[in-house]
CSV table of C-alpha atoms in Angstrom, one decimal:
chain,number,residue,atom,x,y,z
B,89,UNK,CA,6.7,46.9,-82.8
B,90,UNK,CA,8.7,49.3,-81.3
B,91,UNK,CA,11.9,49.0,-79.0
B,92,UNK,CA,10.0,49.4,-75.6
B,93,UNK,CA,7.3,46.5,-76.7
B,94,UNK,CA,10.2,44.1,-78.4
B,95,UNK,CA,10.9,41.2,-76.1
B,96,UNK,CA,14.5,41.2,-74.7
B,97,UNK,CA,16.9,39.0,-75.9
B,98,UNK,CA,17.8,35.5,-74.4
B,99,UNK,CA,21.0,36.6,-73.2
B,100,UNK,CA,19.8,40.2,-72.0
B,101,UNK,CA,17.3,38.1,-69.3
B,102,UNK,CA,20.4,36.9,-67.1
B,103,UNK,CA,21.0,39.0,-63.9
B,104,UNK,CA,24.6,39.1,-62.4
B,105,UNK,CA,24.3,40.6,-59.2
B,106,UNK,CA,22.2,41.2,-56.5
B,107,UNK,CA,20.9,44.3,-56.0
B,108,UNK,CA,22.1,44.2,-52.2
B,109,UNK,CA,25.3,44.0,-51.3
B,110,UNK,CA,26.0,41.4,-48.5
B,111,UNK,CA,27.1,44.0,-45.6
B,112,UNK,CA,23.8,45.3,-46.5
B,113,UNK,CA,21.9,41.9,-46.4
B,114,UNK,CA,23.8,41.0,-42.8
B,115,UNK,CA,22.8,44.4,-40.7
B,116,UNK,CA,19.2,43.7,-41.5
B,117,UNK,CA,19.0,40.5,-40.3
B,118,UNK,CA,21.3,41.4,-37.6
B,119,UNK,CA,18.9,43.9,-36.4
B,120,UNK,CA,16.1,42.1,-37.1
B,121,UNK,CA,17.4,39.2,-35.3
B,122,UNK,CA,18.4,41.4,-31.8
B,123,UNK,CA,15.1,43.0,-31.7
B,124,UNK,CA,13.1,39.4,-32.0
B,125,UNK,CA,15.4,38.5,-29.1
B,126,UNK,CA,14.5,41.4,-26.8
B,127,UNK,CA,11.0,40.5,-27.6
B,128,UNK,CA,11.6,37.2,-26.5
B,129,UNK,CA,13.7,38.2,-23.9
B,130,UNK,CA,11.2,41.2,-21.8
B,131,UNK,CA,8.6,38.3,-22.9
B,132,UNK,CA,9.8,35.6,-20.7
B,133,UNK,CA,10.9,37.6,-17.9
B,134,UNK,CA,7.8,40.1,-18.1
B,135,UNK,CA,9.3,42.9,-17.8
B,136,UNK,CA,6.4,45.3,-18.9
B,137,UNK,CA,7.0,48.1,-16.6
B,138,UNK,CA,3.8,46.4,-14.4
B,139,UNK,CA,6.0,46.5,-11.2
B,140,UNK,CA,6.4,50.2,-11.0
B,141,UNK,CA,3.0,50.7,-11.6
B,142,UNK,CA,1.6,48.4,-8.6
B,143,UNK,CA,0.9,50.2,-5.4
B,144,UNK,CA,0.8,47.5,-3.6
B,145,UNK,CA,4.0,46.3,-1.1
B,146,UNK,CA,5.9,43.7,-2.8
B,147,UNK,CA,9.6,42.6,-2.9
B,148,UNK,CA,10.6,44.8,-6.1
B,149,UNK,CA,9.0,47.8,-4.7
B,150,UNK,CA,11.0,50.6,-3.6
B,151,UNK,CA,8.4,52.8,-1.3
B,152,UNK,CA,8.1,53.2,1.9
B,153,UNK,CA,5.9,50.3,2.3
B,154,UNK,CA,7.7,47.8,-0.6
B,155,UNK,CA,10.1,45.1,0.6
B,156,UNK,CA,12.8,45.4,-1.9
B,157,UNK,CA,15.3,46.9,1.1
B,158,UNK,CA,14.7,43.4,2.9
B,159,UNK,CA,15.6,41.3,-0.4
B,160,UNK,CA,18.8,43.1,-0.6
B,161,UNK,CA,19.4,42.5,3.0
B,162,UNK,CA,18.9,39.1,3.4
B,163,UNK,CA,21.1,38.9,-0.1
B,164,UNK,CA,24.2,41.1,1.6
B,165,UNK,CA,23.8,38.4,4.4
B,166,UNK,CA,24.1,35.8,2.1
B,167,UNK,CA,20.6,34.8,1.1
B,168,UNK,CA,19.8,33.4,-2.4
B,169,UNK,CA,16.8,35.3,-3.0
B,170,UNK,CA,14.1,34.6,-5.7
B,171,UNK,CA,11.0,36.3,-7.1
B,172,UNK,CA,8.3,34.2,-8.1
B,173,UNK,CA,5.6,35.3,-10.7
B,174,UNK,CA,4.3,32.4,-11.1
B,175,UNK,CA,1.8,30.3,-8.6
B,176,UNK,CA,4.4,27.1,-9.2
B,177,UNK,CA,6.2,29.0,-6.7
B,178,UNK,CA,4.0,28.6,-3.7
B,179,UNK,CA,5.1,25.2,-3.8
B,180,UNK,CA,8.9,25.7,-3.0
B,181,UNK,CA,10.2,23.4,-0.4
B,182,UNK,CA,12.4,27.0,0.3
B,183,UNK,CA,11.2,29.4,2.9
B,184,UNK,CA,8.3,31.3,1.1
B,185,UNK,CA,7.4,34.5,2.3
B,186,UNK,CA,3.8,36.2,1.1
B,187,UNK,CA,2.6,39.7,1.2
B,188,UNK,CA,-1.1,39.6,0.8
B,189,UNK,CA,-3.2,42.6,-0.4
B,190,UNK,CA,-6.3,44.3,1.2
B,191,UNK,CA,-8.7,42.3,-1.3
B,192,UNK,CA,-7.0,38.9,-1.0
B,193,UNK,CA,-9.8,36.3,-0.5
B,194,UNK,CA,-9.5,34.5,3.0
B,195,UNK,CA,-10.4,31.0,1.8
B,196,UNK,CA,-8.0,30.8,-1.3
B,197,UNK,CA,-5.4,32.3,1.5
B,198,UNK,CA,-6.1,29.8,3.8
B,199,UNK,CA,-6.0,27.2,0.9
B,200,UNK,CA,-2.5,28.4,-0.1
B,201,UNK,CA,-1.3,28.0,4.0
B,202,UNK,CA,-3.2,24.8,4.4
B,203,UNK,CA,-1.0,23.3,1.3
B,204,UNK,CA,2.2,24.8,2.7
B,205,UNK,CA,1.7,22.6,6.1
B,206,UNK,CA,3.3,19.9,3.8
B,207,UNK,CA,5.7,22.1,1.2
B,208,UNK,CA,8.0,24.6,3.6
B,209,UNK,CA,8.1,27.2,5.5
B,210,UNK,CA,6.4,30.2,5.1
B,211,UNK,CA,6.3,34.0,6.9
B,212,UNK,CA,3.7,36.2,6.0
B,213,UNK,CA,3.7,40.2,6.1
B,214,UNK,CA,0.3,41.2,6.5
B,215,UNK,CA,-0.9,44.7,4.6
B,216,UNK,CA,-1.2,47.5,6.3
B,217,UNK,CA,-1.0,50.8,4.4
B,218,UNK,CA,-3.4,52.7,2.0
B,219,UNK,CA,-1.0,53.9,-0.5
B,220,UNK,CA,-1.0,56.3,-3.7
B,221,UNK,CA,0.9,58.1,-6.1
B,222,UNK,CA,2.6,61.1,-4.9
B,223,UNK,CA,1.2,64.6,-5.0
B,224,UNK,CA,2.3,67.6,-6.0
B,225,UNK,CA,5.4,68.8,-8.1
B,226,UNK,CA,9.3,67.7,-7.3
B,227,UNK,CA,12.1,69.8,-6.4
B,228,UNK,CA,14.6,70.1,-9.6
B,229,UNK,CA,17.1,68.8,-7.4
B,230,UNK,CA,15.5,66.0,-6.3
B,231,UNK,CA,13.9,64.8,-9.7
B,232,UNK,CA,16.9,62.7,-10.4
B,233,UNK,CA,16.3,60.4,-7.7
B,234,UNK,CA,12.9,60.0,-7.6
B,235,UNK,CA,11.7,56.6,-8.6
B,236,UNK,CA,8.4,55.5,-10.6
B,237,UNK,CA,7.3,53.2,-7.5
B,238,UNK,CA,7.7,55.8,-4.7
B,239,UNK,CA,4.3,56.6,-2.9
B,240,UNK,CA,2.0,58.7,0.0
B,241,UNK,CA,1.4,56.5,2.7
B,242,UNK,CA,-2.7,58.0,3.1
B,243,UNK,CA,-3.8,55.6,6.2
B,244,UNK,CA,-3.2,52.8,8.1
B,245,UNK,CA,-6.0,50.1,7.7
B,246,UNK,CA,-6.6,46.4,9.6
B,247,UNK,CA,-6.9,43.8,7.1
B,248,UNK,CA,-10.3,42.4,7.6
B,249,UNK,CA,-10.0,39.2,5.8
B,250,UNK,CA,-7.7,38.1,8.4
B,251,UNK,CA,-10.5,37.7,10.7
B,252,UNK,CA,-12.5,35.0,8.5
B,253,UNK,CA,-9.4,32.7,7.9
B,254,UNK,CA,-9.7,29.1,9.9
B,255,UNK,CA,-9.2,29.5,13.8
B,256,UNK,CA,-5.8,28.0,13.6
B,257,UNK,CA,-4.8,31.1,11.3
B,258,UNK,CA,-7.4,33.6,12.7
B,259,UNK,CA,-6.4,37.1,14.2
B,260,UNK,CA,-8.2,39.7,15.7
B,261,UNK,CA,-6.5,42.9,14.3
B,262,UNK,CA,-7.0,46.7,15.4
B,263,UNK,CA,-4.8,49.8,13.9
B,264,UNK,CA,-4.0,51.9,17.2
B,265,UNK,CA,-2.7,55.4,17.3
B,266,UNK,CA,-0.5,56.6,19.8
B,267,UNK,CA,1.2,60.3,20.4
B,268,UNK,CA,4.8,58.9,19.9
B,269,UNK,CA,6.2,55.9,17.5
B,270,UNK,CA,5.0,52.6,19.4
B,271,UNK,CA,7.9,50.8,21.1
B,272,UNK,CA,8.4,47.0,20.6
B,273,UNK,CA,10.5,44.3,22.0
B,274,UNK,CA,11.1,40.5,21.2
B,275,UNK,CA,14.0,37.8,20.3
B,276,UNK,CA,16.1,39.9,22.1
B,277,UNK,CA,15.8,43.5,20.5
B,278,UNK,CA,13.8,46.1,21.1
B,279,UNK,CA,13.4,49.7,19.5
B,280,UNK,CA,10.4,52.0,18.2
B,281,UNK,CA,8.4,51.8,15.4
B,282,UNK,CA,9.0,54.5,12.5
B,283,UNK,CA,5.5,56.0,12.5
B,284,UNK,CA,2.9,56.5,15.7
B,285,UNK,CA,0.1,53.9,14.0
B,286,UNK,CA,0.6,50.2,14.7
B,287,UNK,CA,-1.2,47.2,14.0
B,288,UNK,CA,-1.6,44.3,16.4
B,289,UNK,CA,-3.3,41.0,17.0
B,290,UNK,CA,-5.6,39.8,20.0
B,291,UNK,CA,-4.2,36.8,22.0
B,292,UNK,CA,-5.1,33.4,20.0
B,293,UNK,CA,-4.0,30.1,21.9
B,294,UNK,CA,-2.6,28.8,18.6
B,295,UNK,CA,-0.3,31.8,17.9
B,296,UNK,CA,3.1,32.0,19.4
B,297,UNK,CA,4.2,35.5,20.3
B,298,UNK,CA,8.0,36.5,18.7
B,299,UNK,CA,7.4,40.3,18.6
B,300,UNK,CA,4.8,42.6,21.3
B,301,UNK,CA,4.2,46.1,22.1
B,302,UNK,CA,4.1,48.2,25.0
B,303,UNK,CA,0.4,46.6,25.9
B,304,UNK,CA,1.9,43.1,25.2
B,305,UNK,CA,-0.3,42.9,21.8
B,306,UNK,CA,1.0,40.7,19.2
B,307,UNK,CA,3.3,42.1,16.2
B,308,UNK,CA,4.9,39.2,15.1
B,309,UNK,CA,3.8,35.2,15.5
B,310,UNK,CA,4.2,31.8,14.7
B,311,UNK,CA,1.2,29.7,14.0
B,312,UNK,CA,2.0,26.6,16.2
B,313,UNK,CA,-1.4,24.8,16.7
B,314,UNK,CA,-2.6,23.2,19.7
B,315,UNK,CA,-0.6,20.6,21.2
B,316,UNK,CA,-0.6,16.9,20.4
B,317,UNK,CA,-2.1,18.1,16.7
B,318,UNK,CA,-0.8,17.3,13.6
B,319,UNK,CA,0.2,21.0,12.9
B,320,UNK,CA,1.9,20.7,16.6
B,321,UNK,CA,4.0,18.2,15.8
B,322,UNK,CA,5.3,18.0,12.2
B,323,UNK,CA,3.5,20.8,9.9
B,324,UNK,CA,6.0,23.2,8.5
B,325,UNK,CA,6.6,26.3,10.2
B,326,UNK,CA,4.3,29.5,9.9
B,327,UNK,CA,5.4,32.9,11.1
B,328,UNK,CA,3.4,36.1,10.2
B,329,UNK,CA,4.3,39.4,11.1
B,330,UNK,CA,1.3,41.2,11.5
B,331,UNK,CA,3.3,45.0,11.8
B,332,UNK,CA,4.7,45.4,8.2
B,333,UNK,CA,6.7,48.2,9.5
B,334,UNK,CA,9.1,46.0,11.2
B,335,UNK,CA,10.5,44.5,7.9
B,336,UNK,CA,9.2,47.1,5.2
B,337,UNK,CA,11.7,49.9,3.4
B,338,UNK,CA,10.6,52.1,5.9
B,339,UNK,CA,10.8,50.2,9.0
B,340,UNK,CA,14.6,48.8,7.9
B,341,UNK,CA,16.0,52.1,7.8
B,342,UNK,CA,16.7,51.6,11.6
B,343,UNK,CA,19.6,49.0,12.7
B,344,UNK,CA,17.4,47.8,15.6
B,345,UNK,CA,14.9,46.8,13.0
B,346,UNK,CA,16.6,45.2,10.5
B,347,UNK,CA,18.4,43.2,12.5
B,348,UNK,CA,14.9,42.0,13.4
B,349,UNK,CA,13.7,41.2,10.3
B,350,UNK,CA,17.2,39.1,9.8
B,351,UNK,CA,16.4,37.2,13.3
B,352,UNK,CA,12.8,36.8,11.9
B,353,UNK,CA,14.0,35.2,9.1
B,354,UNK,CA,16.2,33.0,10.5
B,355,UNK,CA,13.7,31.3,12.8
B,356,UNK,CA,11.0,31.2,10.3
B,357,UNK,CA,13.4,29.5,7.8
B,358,UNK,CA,14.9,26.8,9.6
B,359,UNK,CA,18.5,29.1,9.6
B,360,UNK,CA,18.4,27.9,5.9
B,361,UNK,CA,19.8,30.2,3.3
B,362,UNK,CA,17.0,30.2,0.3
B,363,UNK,CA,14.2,32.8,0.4
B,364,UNK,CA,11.6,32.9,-2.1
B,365,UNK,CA,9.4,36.4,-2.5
B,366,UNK,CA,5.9,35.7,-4.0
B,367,UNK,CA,4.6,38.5,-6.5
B,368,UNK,CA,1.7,36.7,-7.7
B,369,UNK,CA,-0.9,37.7,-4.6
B,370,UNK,CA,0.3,41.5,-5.7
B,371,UNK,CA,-0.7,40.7,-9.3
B,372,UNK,CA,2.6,40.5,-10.7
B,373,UNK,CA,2.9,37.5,-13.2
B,374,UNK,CA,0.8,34.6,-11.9
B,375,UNK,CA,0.1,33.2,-15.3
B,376,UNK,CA,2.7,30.9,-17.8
B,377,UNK,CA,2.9,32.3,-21.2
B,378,UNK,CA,3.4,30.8,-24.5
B,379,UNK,CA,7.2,31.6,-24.7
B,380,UNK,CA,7.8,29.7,-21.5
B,381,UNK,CA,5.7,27.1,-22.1
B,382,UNK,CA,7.9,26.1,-25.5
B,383,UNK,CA,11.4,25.7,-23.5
B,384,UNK,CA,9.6,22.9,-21.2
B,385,UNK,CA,8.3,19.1,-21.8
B,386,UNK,CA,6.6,18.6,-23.8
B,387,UNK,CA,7.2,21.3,-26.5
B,388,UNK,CA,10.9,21.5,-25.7
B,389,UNK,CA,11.7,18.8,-28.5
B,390,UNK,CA,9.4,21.2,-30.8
B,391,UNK,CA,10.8,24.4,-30.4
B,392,UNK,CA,14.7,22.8,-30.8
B,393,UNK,CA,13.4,21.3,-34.0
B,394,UNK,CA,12.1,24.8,-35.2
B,395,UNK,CA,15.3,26.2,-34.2
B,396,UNK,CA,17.4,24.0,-35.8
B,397,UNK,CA,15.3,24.6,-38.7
B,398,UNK,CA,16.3,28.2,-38.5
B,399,UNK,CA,19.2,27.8,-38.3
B,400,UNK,CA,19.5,25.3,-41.6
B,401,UNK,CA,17.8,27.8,-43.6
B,402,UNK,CA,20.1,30.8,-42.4
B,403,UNK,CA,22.8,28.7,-43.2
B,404,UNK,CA,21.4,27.8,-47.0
B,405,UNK,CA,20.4,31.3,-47.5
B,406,UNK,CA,23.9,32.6,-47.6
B,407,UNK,CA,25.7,29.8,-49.3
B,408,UNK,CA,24.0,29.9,-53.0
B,409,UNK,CA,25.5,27.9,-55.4
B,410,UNK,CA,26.9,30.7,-57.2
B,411,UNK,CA,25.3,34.0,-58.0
B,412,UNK,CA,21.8,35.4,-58.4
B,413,UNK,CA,19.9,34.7,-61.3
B,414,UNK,CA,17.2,35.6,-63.1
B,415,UNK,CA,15.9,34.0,-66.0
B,416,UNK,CA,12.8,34.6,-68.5
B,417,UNK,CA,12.0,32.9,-71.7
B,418,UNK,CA,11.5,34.9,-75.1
B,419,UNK,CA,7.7,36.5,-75.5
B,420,UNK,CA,6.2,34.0,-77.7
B,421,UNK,CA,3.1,34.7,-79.8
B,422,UNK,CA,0.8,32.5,-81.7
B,423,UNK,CA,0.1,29.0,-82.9
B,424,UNK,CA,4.2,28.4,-81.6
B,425,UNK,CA,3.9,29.2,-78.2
B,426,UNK,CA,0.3,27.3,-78.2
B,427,UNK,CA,1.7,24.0,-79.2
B,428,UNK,CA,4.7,24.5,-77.0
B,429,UNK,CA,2.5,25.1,-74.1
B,430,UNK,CA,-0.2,22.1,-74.9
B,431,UNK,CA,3.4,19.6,-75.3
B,432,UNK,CA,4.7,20.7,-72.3
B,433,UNK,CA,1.2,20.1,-70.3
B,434,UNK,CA,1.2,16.6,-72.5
B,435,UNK,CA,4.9,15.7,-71.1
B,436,UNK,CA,4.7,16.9,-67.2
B,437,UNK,CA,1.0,15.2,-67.5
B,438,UNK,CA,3.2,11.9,-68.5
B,439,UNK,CA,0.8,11.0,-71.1
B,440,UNK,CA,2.9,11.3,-74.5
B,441,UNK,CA,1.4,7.8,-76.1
B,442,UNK,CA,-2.3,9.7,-76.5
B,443,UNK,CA,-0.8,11.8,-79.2
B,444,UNK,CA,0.4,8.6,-81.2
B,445,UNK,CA,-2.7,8.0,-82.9
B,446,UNK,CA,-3.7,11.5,-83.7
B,447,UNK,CA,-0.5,12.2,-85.2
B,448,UNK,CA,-0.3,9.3,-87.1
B,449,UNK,CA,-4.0,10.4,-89.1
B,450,UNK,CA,-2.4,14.0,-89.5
B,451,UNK,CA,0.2,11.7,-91.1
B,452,UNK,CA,-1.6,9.8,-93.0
B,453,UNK,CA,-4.0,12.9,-94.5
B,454,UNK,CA,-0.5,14.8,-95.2
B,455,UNK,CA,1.0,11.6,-97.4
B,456,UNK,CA,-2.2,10.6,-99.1
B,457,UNK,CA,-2.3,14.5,-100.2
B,458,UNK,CA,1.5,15.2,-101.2
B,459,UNK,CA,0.2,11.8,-103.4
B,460,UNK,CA,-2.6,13.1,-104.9
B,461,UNK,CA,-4.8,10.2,-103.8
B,462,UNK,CA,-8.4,10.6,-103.2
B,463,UNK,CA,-8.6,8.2,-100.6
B,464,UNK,CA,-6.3,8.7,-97.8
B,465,UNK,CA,-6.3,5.0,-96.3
B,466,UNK,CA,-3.0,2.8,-95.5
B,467,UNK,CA,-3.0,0.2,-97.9
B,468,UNK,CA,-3.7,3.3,-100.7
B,469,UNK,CA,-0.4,4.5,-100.0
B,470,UNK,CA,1.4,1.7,-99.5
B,471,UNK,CA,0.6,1.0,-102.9
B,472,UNK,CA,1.8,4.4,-104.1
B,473,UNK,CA,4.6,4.6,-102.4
B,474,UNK,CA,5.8,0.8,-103.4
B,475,UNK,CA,6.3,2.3,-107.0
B,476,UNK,CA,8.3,5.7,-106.0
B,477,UNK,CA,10.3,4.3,-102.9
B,478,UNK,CA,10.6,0.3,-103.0
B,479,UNK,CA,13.2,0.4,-100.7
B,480,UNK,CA,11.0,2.2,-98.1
B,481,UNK,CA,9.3,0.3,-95.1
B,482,UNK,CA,5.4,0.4,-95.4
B,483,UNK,CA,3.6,3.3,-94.2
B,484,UNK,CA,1.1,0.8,-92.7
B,485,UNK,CA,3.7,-0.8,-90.9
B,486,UNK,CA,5.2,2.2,-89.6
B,487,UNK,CA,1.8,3.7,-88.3
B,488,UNK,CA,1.3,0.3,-87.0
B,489,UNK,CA,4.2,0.6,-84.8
B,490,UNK,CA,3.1,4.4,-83.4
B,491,UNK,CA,-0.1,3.1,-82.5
B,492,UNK,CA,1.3,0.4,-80.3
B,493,UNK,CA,4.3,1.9,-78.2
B,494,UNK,CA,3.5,2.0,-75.0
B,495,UNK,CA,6.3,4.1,-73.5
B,496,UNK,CA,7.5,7.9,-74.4
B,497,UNK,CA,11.1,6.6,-75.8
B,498,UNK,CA,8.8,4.3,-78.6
B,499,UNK,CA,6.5,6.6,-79.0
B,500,UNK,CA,9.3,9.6,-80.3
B,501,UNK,CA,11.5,7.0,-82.3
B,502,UNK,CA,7.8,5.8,-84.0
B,503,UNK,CA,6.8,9.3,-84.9
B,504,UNK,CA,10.5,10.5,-85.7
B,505,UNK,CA,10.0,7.1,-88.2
B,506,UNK,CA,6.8,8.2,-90.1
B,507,UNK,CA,8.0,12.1,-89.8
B,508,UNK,CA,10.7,10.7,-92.2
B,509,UNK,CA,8.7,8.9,-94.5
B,510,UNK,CA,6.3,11.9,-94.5
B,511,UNK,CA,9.5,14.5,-95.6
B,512,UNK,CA,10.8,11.8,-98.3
B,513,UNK,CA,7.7,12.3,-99.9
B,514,UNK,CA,7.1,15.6,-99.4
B,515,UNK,CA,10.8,15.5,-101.2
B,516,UNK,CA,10.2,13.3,-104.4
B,517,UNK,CA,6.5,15.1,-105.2
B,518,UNK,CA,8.6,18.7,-106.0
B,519,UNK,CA,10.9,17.7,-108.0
């Protein structure tokens, strides 16, 4: 056989070292470790990018028609402000305030009012604007600061929907075009609107005015029922401003505005100082995924189970008990490595006394042969060997003694007896 085919040595088969040095082992899982927690991290808080690419107004969008200018508003005033993307938030006993599309259903947005009679506080900003992505190319000076979310206001629009909610909610809405930006007035400021379009509502006896225009038509409202009604008398407060450009990006650029919006606020949230935005009506979140569903009840326990886990078997990894090793057994060949194979299957099986009677007849057909007898029966060589080893015990009682241990340490010591019996004879019949 030559030297490539030869099978290595026992002591060639023992590796030393690893092939990676530790440094080397640590910055893969340290990377590997930082991007699974990004992962989780953009996961949980979805942060997909899906914000800059909604048109619609919400409170992280920075057009002209987006609300993110009035969340960092009330926040410089001294507002805790939250987003909500999920519909778990629509239950906050905080003021809630909703920006409704042009497709949003009237009856699941009468549902969601109806339920917040009993929860909080809420404001609405109704929709108003048909908005798309700008057009045309950017100035190199200005491509710095122009954002991903920034729009073309096309047209003003009247929500229709708004029209098929309940009567207590109900409003008659009309877009009205004037030759110079519509003046307003109410809770003690007054100004001009930033464009010459303005939507209004219709007089309803349940609506409150806050907010009118030059023809006394509603901009801003509260919902207060009639009187002597449940909503009347204890339902949570309900303001909607029905001209978004009062409290939008665009509409807070002027003091007289925003100091609106603020006074808005205010009255709408019992002077408290907890705002919640609601993304999910824009499409934003609205639905739990799996990674925050395993940090609450009842998968919590799970996950810090599998974490601790993690941890365990981080921990194990890098503290062997001494170095590396690899071992491999010598290539065997043969009738050797076939035995050594069947006793090994015979000992893990836990089975060793079904070889006792087997090996006793091999036994037994080896000694009657080394004897020269013809018939190869106990009490035949018993006989024989009583005349060449007297002192010996029987072979009949020795194979008597194989056949009946019962456990693996009998069963050796039996055969290792008759083995030796076998050898003596083997001995005396060559000399």
């Amino acid at each position: 056989m030559s030297e490539a085919l030869a099978p290595p040595s026992q002591g060639s088969a023992v590796r030393t070292a690893s092939p990676f040095t530790r440094g080397s082992v640590l910055a893969i899982l340290v990377v590997g470790f930082s991007a699974f927690v990004a992962m989780l991290y953009f996961l949980g808080a979805g942060d997909t990018g899906g914000e800059s690419a909604n048109r619609n107004a919400h409170a992280s969008s920075n057009a002209l028609h987006g609300f993110a200018g009035l969340t960092r508003l009330l926040e410089a005033n001294g507002y805790n402000v939250e987003k909500s993307r999920e519909r778990s938030g629509l239950e906050t006993p905080d003021l809630l305030i909703l920006t409704p599309t042009r497709s949003t259903n009237p009856d699941d947005f009468a549902e969601i009012l109806e339920s917040r009679q009993y929860q909080g506080p809420t404001l609405v900003i109704l929709p108003k604007w048909i908005a798309a992505r700008p057009q045309g190319e950017v100035a190199e000076e200005d491509e710095e600061r122009v954002q991903d979310d920034w729009v073309q206001l096309i047209s003003p629009y009247s929500p229709e929907w708004a029209g098929e909610l309940p009567e207590l909610y109900s409003m008659n809405l009309s877009v009205e075009f004037k030759e110079q930006p519509a003046r307003w007035g109410g809770m003690r400021f007054a100004g001009q609107l930033p464009m010459n379009s303005i939507l209004s509502s219709e007089h309803n006896p349940n609506h409150e005015a806050l907010v009118i225009d030059d023809n006394g038509r509603r901009l801003a409202l509260n919902v207060i029922g009639q009187e002597g009604t449940y909503f009347y008398d204890e339902a949570h407060w309900l303001t909607i401003v029905v001209e978004p450009d009062l409290m939008n990006n665009h509409g807070l650029a002027d003091p007289a505005r925003a100091a609106l919006a603020l006074a808005l606020i205010e009255q709408a949230g019992y002077d408290e100082k907890r705002v919640t935005f609601d993304l999910t009506m824009v499409g934003i979140g609205g639905a739990t995924n799996l990674l925050t569903l395993a940090f609450r009840p009842p998968f919590l326990a799970a996950t810090l189970c599998l974490i601790l886990a993690t941890l365990i078997v981080g921990w194990r990894a890098f503290l062997r008990f001494g170095p590396v090793v690899a071992q491999s057994q010598e290539a065997r060949f043969g009738k050797t490595q076939l035995v050594t194979n069947g006793a090994g299957l015979i000992v893990r099986a836990g089975r060793l006394q079904l070889l006792a009677e087997p090996f006793a007849n091999l036994a037994q057909r080896k000694v009657a042969r080394t004897l020269g007898l013809s018939n190869p029966d106990a009490d035949a060589i018993d006989a024989a060997l009583a005349q060449r080893l007297p002192d010996e015990e029987p072979f009949s009682n020795r194979v008597d003694k194989l056949k009946s241990a019962s456990r693996a340490g009998e069963v050796l010591r039996a055969a290792q007896n008759l083995n030796n019996l076998a050898s003596k004879v083997t001995g005396i019949s060559r000399r």
